[in-house]
C-alpha positions as a printed NumPy array, in Angstrom:
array([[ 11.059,   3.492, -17.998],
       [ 10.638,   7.214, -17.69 ],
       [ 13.221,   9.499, -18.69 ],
       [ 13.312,  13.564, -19.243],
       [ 15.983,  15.232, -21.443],
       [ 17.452,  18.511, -20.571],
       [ 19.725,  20.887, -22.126],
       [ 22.901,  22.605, -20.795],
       [ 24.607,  25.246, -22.373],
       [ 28.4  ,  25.072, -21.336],
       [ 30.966,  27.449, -22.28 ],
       [ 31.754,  25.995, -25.712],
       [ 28.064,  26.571, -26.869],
       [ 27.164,  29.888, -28.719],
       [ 25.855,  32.633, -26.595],
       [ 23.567,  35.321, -27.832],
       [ 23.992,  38.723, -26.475],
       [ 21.641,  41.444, -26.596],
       [ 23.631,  43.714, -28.944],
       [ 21.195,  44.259, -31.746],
       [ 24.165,  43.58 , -33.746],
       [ 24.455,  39.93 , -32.388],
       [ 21.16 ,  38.725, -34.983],
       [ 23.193,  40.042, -37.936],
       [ 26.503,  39.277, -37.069],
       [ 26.602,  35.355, -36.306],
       [ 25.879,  33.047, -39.354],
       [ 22.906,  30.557, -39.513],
       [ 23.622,  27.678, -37.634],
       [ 24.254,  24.73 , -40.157],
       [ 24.274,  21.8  , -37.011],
       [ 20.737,  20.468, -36.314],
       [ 21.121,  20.393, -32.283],
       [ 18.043,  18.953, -31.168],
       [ 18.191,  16.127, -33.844],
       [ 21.697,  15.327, -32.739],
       [ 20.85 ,  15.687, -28.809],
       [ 17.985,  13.065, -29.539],
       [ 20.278,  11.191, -30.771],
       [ 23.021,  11.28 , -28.62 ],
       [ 20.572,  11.214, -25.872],
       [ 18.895,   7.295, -27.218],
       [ 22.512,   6.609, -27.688],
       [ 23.267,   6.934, -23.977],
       [ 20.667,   5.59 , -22.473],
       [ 20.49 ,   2.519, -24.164],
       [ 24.663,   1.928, -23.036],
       [ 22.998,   2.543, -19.609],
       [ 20.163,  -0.421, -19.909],
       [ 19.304,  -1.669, -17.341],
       [ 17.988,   1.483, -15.572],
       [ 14.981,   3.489, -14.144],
       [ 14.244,   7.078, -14.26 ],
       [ 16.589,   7.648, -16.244],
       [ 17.452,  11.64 , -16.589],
       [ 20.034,  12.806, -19.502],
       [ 21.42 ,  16.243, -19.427],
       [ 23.791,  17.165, -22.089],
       [ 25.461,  20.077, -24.202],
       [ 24.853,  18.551, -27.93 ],
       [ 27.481,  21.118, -29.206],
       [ 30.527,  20.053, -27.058],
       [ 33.868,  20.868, -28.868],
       [ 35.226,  19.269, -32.667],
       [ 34.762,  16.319, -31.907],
       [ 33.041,  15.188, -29.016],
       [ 29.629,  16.373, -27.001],
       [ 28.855,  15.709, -23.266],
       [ 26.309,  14.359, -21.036],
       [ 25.285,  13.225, -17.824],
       [ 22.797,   9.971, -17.012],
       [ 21.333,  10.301, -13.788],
       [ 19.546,   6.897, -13.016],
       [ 18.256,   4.624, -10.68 ],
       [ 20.069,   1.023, -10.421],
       [ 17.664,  -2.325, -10.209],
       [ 18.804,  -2.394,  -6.317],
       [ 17.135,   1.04 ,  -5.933],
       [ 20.026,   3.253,  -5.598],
       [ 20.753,   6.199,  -7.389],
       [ 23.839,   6.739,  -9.681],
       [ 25.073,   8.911, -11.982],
       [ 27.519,   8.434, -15.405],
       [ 29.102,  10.221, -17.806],
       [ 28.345,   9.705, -21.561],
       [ 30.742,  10.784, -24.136],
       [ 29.667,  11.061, -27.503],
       [ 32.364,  10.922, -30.008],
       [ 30.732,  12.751, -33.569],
       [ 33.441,  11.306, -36.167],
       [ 32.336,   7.665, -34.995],
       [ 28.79 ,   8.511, -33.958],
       [ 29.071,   6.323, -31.094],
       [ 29.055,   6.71 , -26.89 ],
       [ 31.462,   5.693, -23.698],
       [ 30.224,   5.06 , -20.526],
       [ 31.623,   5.82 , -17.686],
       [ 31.35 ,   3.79 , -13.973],
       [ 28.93 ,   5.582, -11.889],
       [ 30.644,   9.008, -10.416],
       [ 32.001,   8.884,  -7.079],
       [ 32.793,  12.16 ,  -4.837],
       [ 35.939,  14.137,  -5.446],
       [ 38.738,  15.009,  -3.091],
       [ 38.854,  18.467,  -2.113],
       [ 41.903,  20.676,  -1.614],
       [ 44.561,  21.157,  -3.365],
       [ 46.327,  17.235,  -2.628],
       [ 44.504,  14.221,  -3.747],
       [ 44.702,  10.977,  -1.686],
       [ 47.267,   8.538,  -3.084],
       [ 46.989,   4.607,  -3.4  ],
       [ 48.647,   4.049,   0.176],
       [ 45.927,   6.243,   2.108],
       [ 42.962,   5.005,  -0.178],
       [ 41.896,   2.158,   1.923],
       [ 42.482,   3.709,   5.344],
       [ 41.109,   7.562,   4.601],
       [ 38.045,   6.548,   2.982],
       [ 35.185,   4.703,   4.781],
       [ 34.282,   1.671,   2.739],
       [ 31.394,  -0.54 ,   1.826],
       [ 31.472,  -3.849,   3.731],
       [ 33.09 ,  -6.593,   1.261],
       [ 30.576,  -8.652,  -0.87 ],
       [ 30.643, -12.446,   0.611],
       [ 28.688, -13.707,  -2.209],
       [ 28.68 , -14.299,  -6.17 ],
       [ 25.376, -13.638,  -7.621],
       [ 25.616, -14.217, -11.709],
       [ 22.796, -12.987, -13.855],
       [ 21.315, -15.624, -15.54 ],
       [ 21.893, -18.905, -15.002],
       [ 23.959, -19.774, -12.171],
       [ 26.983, -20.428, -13.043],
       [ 29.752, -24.088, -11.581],
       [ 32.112, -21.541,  -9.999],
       [ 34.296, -24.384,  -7.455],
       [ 34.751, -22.861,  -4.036],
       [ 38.301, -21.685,  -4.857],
       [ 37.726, -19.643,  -7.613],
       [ 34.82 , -17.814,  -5.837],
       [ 36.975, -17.476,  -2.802],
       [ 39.717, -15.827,  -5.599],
       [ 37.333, -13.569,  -7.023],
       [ 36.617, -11.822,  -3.753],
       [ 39.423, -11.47 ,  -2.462],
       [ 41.013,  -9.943,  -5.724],
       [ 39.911,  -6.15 ,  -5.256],
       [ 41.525,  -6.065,  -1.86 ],
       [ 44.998,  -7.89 ,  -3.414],
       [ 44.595,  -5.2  ,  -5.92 ],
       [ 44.452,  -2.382,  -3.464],
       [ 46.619,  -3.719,  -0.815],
       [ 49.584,  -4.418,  -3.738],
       [ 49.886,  -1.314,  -5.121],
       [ 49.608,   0.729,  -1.666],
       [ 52.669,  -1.191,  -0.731],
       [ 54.34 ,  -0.42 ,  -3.662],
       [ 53.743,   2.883,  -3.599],
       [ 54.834,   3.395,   0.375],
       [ 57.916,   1.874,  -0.77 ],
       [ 58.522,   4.746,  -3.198],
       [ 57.007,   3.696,  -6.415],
       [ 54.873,   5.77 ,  -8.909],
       [ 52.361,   4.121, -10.515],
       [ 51.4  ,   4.657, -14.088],
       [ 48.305,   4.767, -16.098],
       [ 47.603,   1.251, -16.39 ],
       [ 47.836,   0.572, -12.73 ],
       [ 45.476,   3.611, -11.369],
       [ 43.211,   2.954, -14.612],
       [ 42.552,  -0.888, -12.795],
       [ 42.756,   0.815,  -9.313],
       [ 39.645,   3.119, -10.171],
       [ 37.607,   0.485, -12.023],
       [ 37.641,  -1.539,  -9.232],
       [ 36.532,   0.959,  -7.323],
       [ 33.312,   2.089,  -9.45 ],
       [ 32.266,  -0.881, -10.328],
       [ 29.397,  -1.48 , -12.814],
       [ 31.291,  -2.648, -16.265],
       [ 28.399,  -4.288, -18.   ],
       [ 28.577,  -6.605, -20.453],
       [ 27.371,  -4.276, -23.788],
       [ 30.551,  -2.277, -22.815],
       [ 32.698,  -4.924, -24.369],
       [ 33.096,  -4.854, -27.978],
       [ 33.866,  -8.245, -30.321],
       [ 36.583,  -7.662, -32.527],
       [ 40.411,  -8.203, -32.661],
       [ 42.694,  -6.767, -30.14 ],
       [ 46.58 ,  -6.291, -28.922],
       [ 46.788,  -8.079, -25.325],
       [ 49.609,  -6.49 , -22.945],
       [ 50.488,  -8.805, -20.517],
       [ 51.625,  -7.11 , -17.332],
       [ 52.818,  -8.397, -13.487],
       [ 52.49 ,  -6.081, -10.099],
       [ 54.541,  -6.865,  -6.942],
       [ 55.81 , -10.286,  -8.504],
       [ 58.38 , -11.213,  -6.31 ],
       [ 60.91 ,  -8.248,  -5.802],
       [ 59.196,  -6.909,  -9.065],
       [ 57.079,  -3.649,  -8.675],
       [ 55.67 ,  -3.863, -12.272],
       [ 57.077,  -6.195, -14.848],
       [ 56.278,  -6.256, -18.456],
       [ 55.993,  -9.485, -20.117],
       [ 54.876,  -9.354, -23.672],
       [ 52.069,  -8.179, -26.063],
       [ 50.055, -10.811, -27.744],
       [ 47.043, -11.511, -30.06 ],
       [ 43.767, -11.523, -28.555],
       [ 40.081, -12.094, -29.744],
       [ 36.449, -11.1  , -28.287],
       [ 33.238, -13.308, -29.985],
       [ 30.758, -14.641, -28.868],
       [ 30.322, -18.638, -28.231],
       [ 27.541, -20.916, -29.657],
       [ 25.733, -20.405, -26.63 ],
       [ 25.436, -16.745, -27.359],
       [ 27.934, -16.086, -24.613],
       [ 30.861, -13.293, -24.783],
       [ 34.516, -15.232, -24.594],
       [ 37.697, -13.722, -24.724],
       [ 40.475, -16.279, -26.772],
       [ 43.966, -14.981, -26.342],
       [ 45.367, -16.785, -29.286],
       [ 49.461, -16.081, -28.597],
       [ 51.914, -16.699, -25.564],
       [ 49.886, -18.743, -23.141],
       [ 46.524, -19.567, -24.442],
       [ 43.479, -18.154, -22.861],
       [ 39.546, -18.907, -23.468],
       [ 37.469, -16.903, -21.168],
       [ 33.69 , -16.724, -20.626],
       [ 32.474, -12.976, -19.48 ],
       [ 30.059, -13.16 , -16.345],
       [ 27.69 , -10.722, -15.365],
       [ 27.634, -10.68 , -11.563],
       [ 26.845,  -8.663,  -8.425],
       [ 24.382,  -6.101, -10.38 ],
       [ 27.316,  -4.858, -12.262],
       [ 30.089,  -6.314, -12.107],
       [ 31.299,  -8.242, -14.607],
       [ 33.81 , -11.664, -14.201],
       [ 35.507, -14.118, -16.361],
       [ 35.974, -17.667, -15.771],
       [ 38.099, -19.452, -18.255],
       [ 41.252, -22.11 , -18.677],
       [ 44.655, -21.661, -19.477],
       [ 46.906, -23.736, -22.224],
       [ 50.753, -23.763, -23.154],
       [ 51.552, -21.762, -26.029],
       [ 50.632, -23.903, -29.271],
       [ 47.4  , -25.354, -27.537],
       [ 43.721, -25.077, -28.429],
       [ 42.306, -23.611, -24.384],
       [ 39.441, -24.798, -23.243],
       [ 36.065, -23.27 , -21.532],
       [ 36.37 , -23.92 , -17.782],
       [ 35.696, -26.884, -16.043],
       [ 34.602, -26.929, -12.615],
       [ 34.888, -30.607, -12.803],
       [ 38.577, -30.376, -13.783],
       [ 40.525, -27.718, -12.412],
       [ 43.855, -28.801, -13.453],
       [ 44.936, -29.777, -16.904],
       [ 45.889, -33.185, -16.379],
       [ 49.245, -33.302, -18.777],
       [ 50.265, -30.182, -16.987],
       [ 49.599, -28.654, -14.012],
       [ 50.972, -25.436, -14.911],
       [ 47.772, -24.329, -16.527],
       [ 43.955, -25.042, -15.85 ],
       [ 41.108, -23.048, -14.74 ],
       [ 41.683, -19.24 , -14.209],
       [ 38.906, -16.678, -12.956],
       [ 39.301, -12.964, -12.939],
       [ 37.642,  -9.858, -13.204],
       [ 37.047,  -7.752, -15.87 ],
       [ 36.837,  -3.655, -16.779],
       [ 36.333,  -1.719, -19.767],
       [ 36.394,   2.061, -20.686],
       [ 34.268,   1.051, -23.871],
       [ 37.216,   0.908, -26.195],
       [ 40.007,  -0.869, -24.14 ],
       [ 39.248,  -4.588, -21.916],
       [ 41.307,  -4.792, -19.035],
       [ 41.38 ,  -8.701, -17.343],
       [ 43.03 ,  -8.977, -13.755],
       [ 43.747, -12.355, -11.847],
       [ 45.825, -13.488,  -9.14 ],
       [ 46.51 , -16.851,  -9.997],
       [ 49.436, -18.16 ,  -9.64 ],
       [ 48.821, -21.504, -10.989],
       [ 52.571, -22.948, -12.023],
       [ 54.489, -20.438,  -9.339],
       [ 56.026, -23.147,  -7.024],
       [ 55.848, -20.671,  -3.587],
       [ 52.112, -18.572,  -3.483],
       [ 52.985, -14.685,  -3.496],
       [ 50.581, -13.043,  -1.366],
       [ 51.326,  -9.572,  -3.88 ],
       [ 50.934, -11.118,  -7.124],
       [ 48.574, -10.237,  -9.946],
       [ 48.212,  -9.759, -13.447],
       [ 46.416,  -7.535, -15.81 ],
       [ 46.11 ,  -8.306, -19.634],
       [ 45.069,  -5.277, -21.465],
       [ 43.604,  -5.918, -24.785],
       [ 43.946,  -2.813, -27.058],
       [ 41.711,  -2.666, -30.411]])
């Protein structure tokens, strides 16, 4: 991989004028900057793996507690992308952001019900390609895990012609659906709180349901799972799909039950139909998880606005 580092001095960094005072008058500089741009700069690109040509350019001296870059990089399918890394000094680690997308100009910005329609947009991906081994999604779910973007879109566009303002949660999942590319080193093991939160549930526009205990390890195969371990019982295997997109394919189990990994081979649970398989998608901004699902397992008429989003908060 070839890579070239380059240094940008923003407004925050120190400026040297050409007052023969200016020598005497500022103090030494205590902060080794090019040791701490080296290592903010291995930092980011490793959160970036996999990528080519990988360019970083980034003001080491940033503010109290944070510096700045930019990755410029090209993806495995060839195209060209660019991120922001934040480098937070207190924990000495980085965030990632999706890849940039163009801003709107003037002084209004687009809202949720004109996204879809003012915007040209990629055709929709008919196909589920997992990294690694292939992996015994059943025809539903991967029919469910397409069409949840657009339910996501279309939802909250309605909701919002029909007066409603959405909050932070809602435009956070809104945007990383849009960008794309969570990988799977974004997600962090550990313990979390997991909101559990419903859009456009029957006359509902956003309806809070609880906050439970959550877990992210890794299986015996290696493999990242997410175990909500409170309310109803969740045990969800992370899937790297699509060149960057990541997925989760797990089962649901009433409150009190141990959940199982899914089963292709067993959709349903067979002492109650009210929980079973579940498959979703899954965004991160490197410290918070965000799952989203529209099923609707249980629900005894399908509601063609319905979906979910279980934030998990360290």
């Amino acid at each position: 991989m070839r890579r070239s580092i380059a240094y940008v001095a923003l407004s925050l960094s120190v400026a040297i004028t050409a007052s023969p005072l200016s020598a005497q008058s500022l103090p030494e500089p205590t902060l080794d900057v090019e040791a701490l741009a080296l290592r903010i700069e291995a930092a980011c690109l490793e959160a970036a793996q996999p990528v080519e040509d990988a360019t970083v350019a980034l003001d080491a001296t940033g503010d109290a507690t944070r510096a700045y870059a930019t990755v410029e990089s090209v993806r495995e399918n060839g195209t060209r992308q660019m991120r922001i890394c934040l480098y937070d000094k207190a924990s000495d680690t980085v965030v990632l952001s999706a890849p940039l997308k163009a801003a709107a100009t003037g002084p209004d910005q687009p809202d949720l019900a004109k996204a879809d329609t003012d915007e040209a947009k990629p055709e929709p991906a008919n196909e589920l390609v997992f990294s690694g081994e292939p992996f015994p999604l059943t025809a539903e779910d991967r029919a469910e895990l397409l069409a949840l973007p657009d339910r996501v879109r279309a939802t909250l566009a309605d909701l919002q012609a029909g007066g409603w303002t959405p909050g932070g949660l809602a435009e956070t999942v809104l945007s990383g659906l849009r960008g794309g590319s969570t990988r799977l080193s974004a997600v962090r093991p550990g313990r979390y709180e997991c909101n559990v939160v419903w859009y456009g549930f029957l006359e509902n526009t956003r309806q809070y349901i609880g906050t439970h205990r959550c877990r992210v390890e890794r299986d015996r195969l290696g493999d990242l799972v997410i175990l909500k371990l409170t309310g109803q019982n969740l045990n969800a295997t992370l899937l790297e799909f699509n060149d960057g997109d990541v997925a989760f394919a797990g089962r649901s189990a009433p409150s009190g039950s141990l959940a199982q990994p899914y089963d292709a081979d067993r959709p349903v649970d067979r002492f109650n139909p009210n929980f079973g398989n579940v498959v979703g998608r899954v965004l991160t901004d490197g410290r918070r998880i965000y799952l989203i699902d529209i099923n609707q397992r249980g629900m005894t008429e399908p509601d063609p606005t319905y979906f979910q989003v279980i934030e998990l908060v360290p």
